[in-house]
Short mmCIF file of C-alpha atoms in Angstrom, two decimals:
data_model
loop_
_atom_site.label_atom_id
_atom_site.label_comp_id
_atom_site.label_asym_id
_atom_site.label_seq_id
_atom_site.Cartn_x
_atom_site.Cartn_y
_atom_site.Cartn_z
CA UNK A 1 -25.40 22.17 -10.25
CA UNK A 2 -26.16 26.03 -11.13
CA UNK A 3 -28.03 27.43 -8.13
CA UNK A 4 -30.72 29.84 -9.47
CA UNK A 5 -29.22 32.53 -6.88
CA UNK A 6 -25.74 32.29 -7.59
CA UNK A 7 -24.59 33.88 -10.65
CA UNK A 8 -22.60 30.79 -12.58
CA UNK A 9 -18.95 32.77 -12.56
CA UNK A 10 -19.23 32.06 -8.86
CA UNK A 11 -18.87 28.42 -9.09
CA UNK A 12 -15.70 28.41 -11.19
CA UNK A 13 -12.81 27.65 -9.00
CA UNK A 14 -9.88 30.18 -8.46
CA UNK A 15 -6.47 29.23 -9.29
CA UNK A 16 -5.81 28.49 -5.85
CA UNK A 17 -8.84 26.22 -5.30
CA UNK A 18 -8.01 24.38 -8.23
CA UNK A 19 -4.19 24.18 -7.35
CA UNK A 20 -5.53 22.83 -4.20
CA UNK A 21 -7.47 19.96 -5.69
CA UNK A 22 -4.91 18.97 -7.88
CA UNK A 23 -2.40 18.82 -4.88
CA UNK A 24 -4.90 16.94 -3.33
CA UNK A 25 -5.27 14.43 -5.95
CA UNK A 26 -1.54 13.99 -6.52
CA UNK A 27 -0.82 13.16 -2.96
CA UNK A 28 -3.77 9.90 -2.94
CA UNK A 29 -3.31 9.19 -6.85
CA UNK A 30 -1.86 11.28 -9.14
CA UNK A 31 -2.08 8.90 -12.52
CA UNK A 32 -4.50 6.49 -13.78
CA UNK A 33 -3.45 3.14 -14.71
CA UNK A 34 -2.44 4.12 -18.31
CA UNK A 35 -0.45 7.35 -16.87
CA UNK A 36 -2.87 9.67 -17.78
CA UNK A 37 -3.37 12.46 -14.88
CA UNK A 38 -6.77 12.27 -12.39
CA UNK A 39 -8.72 15.13 -12.12
CA UNK A 40 -11.84 15.52 -9.93
CA UNK A 41 -13.88 15.64 -12.86
CA UNK A 42 -12.51 12.41 -13.78
CA UNK A 43 -13.00 10.61 -10.81
CA UNK A 44 -16.69 11.87 -10.71
CA UNK A 45 -17.02 10.69 -14.44
CA UNK A 46 -15.40 7.47 -13.48
CA UNK A 47 -17.93 6.70 -10.37
CA UNK A 48 -20.60 7.68 -12.40
CA UNK A 49 -19.93 5.63 -15.43
CA UNK A 50 -19.21 2.46 -12.75
CA UNK A 51 -22.79 3.16 -11.53
CA UNK A 52 -24.22 3.05 -14.97
CA UNK A 53 -22.77 -0.13 -15.51
CA UNK A 54 -23.96 -1.67 -12.04
CA UNK A 55 -27.44 -0.02 -12.77
CA UNK A 56 -27.92 -1.87 -16.31
CA UNK A 57 -26.35 -5.37 -15.00
CA UNK A 58 -22.62 -5.59 -13.88
CA UNK A 59 -21.19 -7.85 -16.37
CA UNK A 60 -17.90 -8.41 -14.89
CA UNK A 61 -16.72 -10.59 -12.02
CA UNK A 62 -16.40 -9.30 -8.15
CA UNK A 63 -12.55 -8.57 -8.21
CA UNK A 64 -13.12 -6.17 -11.35
CA UNK A 65 -15.89 -4.34 -9.12
CA UNK A 66 -13.29 -3.82 -6.55
CA UNK A 67 -11.03 -2.40 -9.07
CA UNK A 68 -13.91 -0.59 -10.67
CA UNK A 69 -14.69 1.07 -7.59
CA UNK A 70 -11.43 2.18 -6.71
CA UNK A 71 -12.52 5.67 -7.67
CA UNK A 72 -14.90 6.49 -4.96
CA UNK A 73 -12.04 5.27 -2.49
CA UNK A 74 -9.86 7.93 -4.03
CA UNK A 75 -12.76 10.46 -3.74
CA UNK A 76 -13.17 9.53 -0.13
CA UNK A 77 -9.33 10.24 0.71
CA UNK A 78 -9.28 13.38 -1.19
CA UNK A 79 -12.47 14.83 0.16
CA UNK A 80 -11.11 16.04 3.42
CA UNK A 81 -8.29 17.73 1.83
CA UNK A 82 -10.50 19.72 -0.70
CA UNK A 83 -10.84 23.18 -0.05
CA UNK A 84 -14.67 24.06 1.60
CA UNK A 85 -16.12 25.49 -1.31
CA UNK A 86 -15.32 22.88 -3.70
CA UNK A 87 -16.52 20.37 -1.21
CA UNK A 88 -19.90 22.68 -1.13
CA UNK A 89 -19.97 22.62 -4.85
CA UNK A 90 -19.57 19.33 -5.56
CA UNK A 91 -21.31 17.50 -2.31
CA UNK A 92 -24.49 17.43 -4.05
CA UNK A 93 -23.51 15.57 -7.13
CA UNK A 94 -21.53 12.95 -4.75
CA UNK A 95 -24.52 12.44 -2.61
CA UNK A 96 -26.56 11.74 -5.63
CA UNK A 97 -24.54 9.37 -7.51
CA UNK A 98 -23.59 7.72 -3.87
CA UNK A 99 -27.45 7.38 -3.89
CA UNK A 100 -27.75 5.70 -7.30
CA UNK A 101 -24.94 3.14 -6.37
CA UNK A 102 -26.96 2.54 -2.80
CA UNK A 103 -30.52 1.75 -5.21
CA UNK A 104 -28.54 -0.39 -7.46
CA UNK A 105 -26.93 -2.41 -4.99
CA UNK A 106 -27.63 -4.38 -2.05
CA UNK A 107 -25.70 -4.16 1.38
CA UNK A 108 -22.68 -7.06 2.11
CA UNK A 109 -24.53 -9.37 4.58
CA UNK A 110 -22.88 -8.12 7.94
CA UNK A 111 -21.51 -4.71 7.62
CA UNK A 112 -23.42 -1.94 8.72
CA UNK A 113 -24.51 0.73 6.03
CA UNK A 114 -22.55 3.46 7.92
CA UNK A 115 -19.25 1.40 7.88
CA UNK A 116 -16.12 3.34 6.32
CA UNK A 117 -16.10 2.66 3.05
CA UNK A 118 -19.52 1.80 2.67
CA UNK A 119 -19.19 1.39 -1.09
CA UNK A 120 -16.87 -1.63 -0.94
CA UNK A 121 -19.56 -3.76 1.14
CA UNK A 122 -22.27 -3.67 -1.35
CA UNK A 123 -23.18 -6.20 -4.23
CA UNK A 124 -24.80 -5.39 -7.47
CA UNK A 125 -28.41 -6.31 -7.57
CA UNK A 126 -28.24 -7.07 -10.97
CA UNK A 127 -25.22 -9.39 -12.46
CA UNK A 128 -25.25 -9.89 -16.19
CA UNK A 129 -23.54 -13.36 -17.13
CA UNK A 130 -23.08 -14.48 -21.17
CA UNK A 131 -25.94 -16.72 -22.28
CA UNK A 132 -23.48 -19.48 -22.55
CA UNK A 133 -22.28 -19.54 -18.51
CA UNK A 134 -23.06 -22.33 -16.48
CA UNK A 135 -26.15 -20.75 -14.24
CA UNK A 136 -27.70 -22.66 -11.12
CA UNK A 137 -29.28 -21.13 -8.01
CA UNK A 138 -25.82 -19.92 -6.59
CA UNK A 139 -23.21 -17.07 -7.94
CA UNK A 140 -22.81 -16.79 -11.51
CA UNK A 141 -18.94 -17.53 -12.71
CA UNK A 142 -16.65 -14.46 -11.32
CA UNK A 143 -18.84 -14.30 -8.09
CA UNK A 144 -18.67 -17.94 -6.52
CA UNK A 145 -15.75 -16.66 -4.00
CA UNK A 146 -18.40 -14.50 -2.05
CA UNK A 147 -18.18 -15.80 1.21
CA UNK A 148 -22.13 -16.06 1.62
CA UNK A 149 -24.68 -17.64 -0.83
CA UNK A 150 -26.29 -15.59 -3.29
CA UNK A 151 -29.01 -13.23 -1.93
CA UNK A 152 -32.19 -13.75 -3.42
CA UNK A 153 -32.30 -10.35 -4.24
CA UNK A 154 -29.59 -10.18 -6.63
CA UNK A 155 -30.63 -10.82 -9.96
CA UNK A 156 -28.72 -12.87 -12.68
CA UNK A 157 -29.35 -11.93 -15.93
CA UNK A 158 -28.45 -12.86 -19.26
#
């Protein structure tokens, strides 16, 4: 994230920038489900963690994925409220994480890539299931509510 032509100190947030970031987060999602304060760093870490799971093979059901990607929705909502310099500093990181998610998922049939909240309209390429779960040609348990047949590009692994 450091730029070779920019001193490391110039990437540190000022008190005003930090306050603006926290105000934006507080306006949208002040606490995690457990009551802990949400931070920008925490949102980025959570989004990266979701991607790690999806890349390896997502082992939860479709509704759980919706819950897990909540952090990306918060990032989208707060982004316009963040100071321009914070956006500039964090944009390359966010773009990189988003690209990883795009590579680890496939588009939801019938939704354009440029749809608002594009991350919601994607399906993991790899779904991991328990070896004991019944598997057929279709969706594994927890994904059967999908309103379309399982695409061939979605791999079910155990």
